[in-house]
Every structure is written in C-alpha cells, then in structure tokens.
C-alpha cells in the first residue's frame, strides 16, 4: 500500500459551527451601561458643545473669557471628558465588568 492513500478519517473537513474555540465564553449582550455612557459623551462632544458654540458664540465673552482663550479652552472640555470616559469604559471591558 502506498503512503499517499489516506483513509476517510485522516482527512480534514471544515464544518462551520463545529468549533470548540470560545465554547466556554458567554455571548456578548450589548453595550452595557458603560457603553451607553460612552455613546452619550460622544454625542455631547460632537453635537451639543459645537452646536452651543455655533448658536451662541458670544457666550464665553459674557462669562468674561477673551475670544481666543475661549476658542482654545472650549474644545479641551469635551476632549477631556471623552478621554476619561473612554478609558473608564475600556478598563471595565477588559476586566469583564458590565
């Protein structure tokens, strides 16, 4: 018998869905509360803060801030909020918390 003939049991056949990889891991159920907080902060940073600057551009000057300082400082507030919430939500996701 030659070595190139193989029995039917020795051949590999891929069958989708017949995998034991990740069988003990639960299926993800969605964003969770931390994910929704992150979505809310992204919406705040992208829509609310720029919209407020567009609709009422004199608001910082009414608070006593010079125009240049206000236009430099205003984008930092949503950037810091987004950064803090993103790190908070990802550290919880890597620990397995909700």
Short mmCIF file of C-alpha atoms in Angstrom, two decimals:
data_model
loop_
_atom_site.label_atom_id
_atom_site.label_comp_id
_atom_site.label_asym_id
_atom_site.label_seq_id
_atom_site.Cartn_x
_atom_site.Cartn_y
_atom_site.Cartn_z
CA UNK A 1 0.00 0.00 0.00
CA UNK A 2 1.34 3.46 -0.86
CA UNK A 3 1.76 6.27 1.67
CA UNK A 4 -0.28 8.78 -0.38
CA UNK A 5 -3.53 6.95 0.16
CA UNK A 6 -5.30 8.04 3.30
CA UNK A 7 -8.35 6.75 4.99
CA UNK A 8 -11.52 8.76 5.23
CA UNK A 9 -10.92 9.54 8.92
CA UNK A 10 -7.49 11.07 8.28
CA UNK A 11 -8.69 13.89 6.02
CA UNK A 12 -9.66 17.29 7.39
CA UNK A 13 -13.07 18.68 6.50
CA UNK A 14 -14.10 22.12 7.76
CA UNK A 15 -17.62 22.18 9.09
CA UNK A 16 -18.81 25.70 10.04
CA UNK A 17 -20.22 25.86 13.53
CA UNK A 18 -18.40 22.73 14.74
CA UNK A 19 -15.73 24.61 16.65
CA UNK A 20 -14.84 24.30 20.28
CA UNK A 21 -13.00 27.62 20.31
CA UNK A 22 -14.67 30.02 22.72
CA UNK A 23 -17.28 27.48 23.75
CA UNK A 24 -16.95 28.39 27.43
CA UNK A 25 -17.20 32.16 26.85
CA UNK A 26 -20.62 33.84 27.14
CA UNK A 27 -22.02 35.69 24.18
CA UNK A 28 -21.86 39.49 24.43
CA UNK A 29 -25.21 41.00 25.32
CA UNK A 30 -24.68 44.58 24.11
CA UNK A 31 -23.05 47.80 25.20
CA UNK A 32 -23.91 47.71 28.86
CA UNK A 33 -24.27 50.85 30.90
CA UNK A 34 -20.65 51.94 30.36
CA UNK A 35 -21.02 51.68 26.61
CA UNK A 36 -24.13 53.83 26.63
CA UNK A 37 -22.38 56.43 28.77
CA UNK A 38 -19.60 56.48 26.18
CA UNK A 39 -22.15 56.94 23.37
CA UNK A 40 -23.74 59.80 25.30
CA UNK A 41 -20.41 61.55 25.81
CA UNK A 42 -19.54 61.14 22.13
CA UNK A 43 -22.89 62.71 21.19
CA UNK A 44 -22.27 65.52 23.66
CA UNK A 45 -18.78 66.15 22.27
CA UNK A 46 -19.82 66.00 18.62
CA UNK A 47 -23.25 67.66 18.70
CA UNK A 48 -24.01 69.63 21.85
CA UNK A 49 -20.79 71.52 22.56
CA UNK A 50 -20.07 72.56 18.95
CA UNK A 51 -23.76 73.40 18.49
CA UNK A 52 -23.70 75.65 21.55
CA UNK A 53 -20.61 77.45 20.24
CA UNK A 54 -22.26 77.85 16.84
CA UNK A 55 -25.63 79.07 18.16
CA UNK A 56 -24.34 81.36 20.94
CA UNK A 57 -20.76 82.34 20.03
CA UNK A 58 -20.78 85.25 22.49
CA UNK A 59 -21.41 83.01 25.49
CA UNK A 60 -17.72 82.80 26.53
CA UNK A 61 -17.32 86.57 26.32
CA UNK A 62 -20.38 87.02 28.52
CA UNK A 63 -18.59 84.86 31.09
CA UNK A 64 -15.55 87.16 30.91
CA UNK A 65 -13.26 84.98 28.79
CA UNK A 66 -11.37 86.53 25.87
CA UNK A 67 -12.38 85.12 22.48
CA UNK A 68 -9.02 83.47 21.70
CA UNK A 69 -8.78 81.83 25.13
CA UNK A 70 -12.36 80.60 24.90
CA UNK A 71 -11.87 79.05 21.47
CA UNK A 72 -8.74 77.27 22.73
CA UNK A 73 -10.23 76.12 26.03
CA UNK A 74 -13.74 75.09 24.90
CA UNK A 75 -12.59 72.10 22.78
CA UNK A 76 -10.50 70.83 25.69
CA UNK A 77 -13.54 70.24 27.91
CA UNK A 78 -15.21 67.65 25.64
CA UNK A 79 -11.82 66.16 24.74
CA UNK A 80 -11.00 65.53 28.39
CA UNK A 81 -14.49 64.14 29.07
CA UNK A 82 -14.27 61.80 26.09
CA UNK A 83 -10.81 60.61 27.07
CA UNK A 84 -11.75 59.94 30.68
CA UNK A 85 -14.97 58.09 29.80
CA UNK A 86 -13.24 56.05 27.08
CA UNK A 87 -10.54 54.86 29.48
CA UNK A 88 -13.16 54.17 32.16
CA UNK A 89 -15.29 52.06 29.83
CA UNK A 90 -12.37 50.14 28.31
CA UNK A 91 -10.82 49.25 31.66
CA UNK A 92 -14.16 47.81 32.70
CA UNK A 93 -14.45 45.91 29.42
CA UNK A 94 -11.01 44.33 29.80
CA UNK A 95 -11.78 43.31 33.38
CA UNK A 96 -15.06 41.76 32.33
CA UNK A 97 -17.27 44.15 34.30
CA UNK A 98 -20.52 45.47 32.90
#
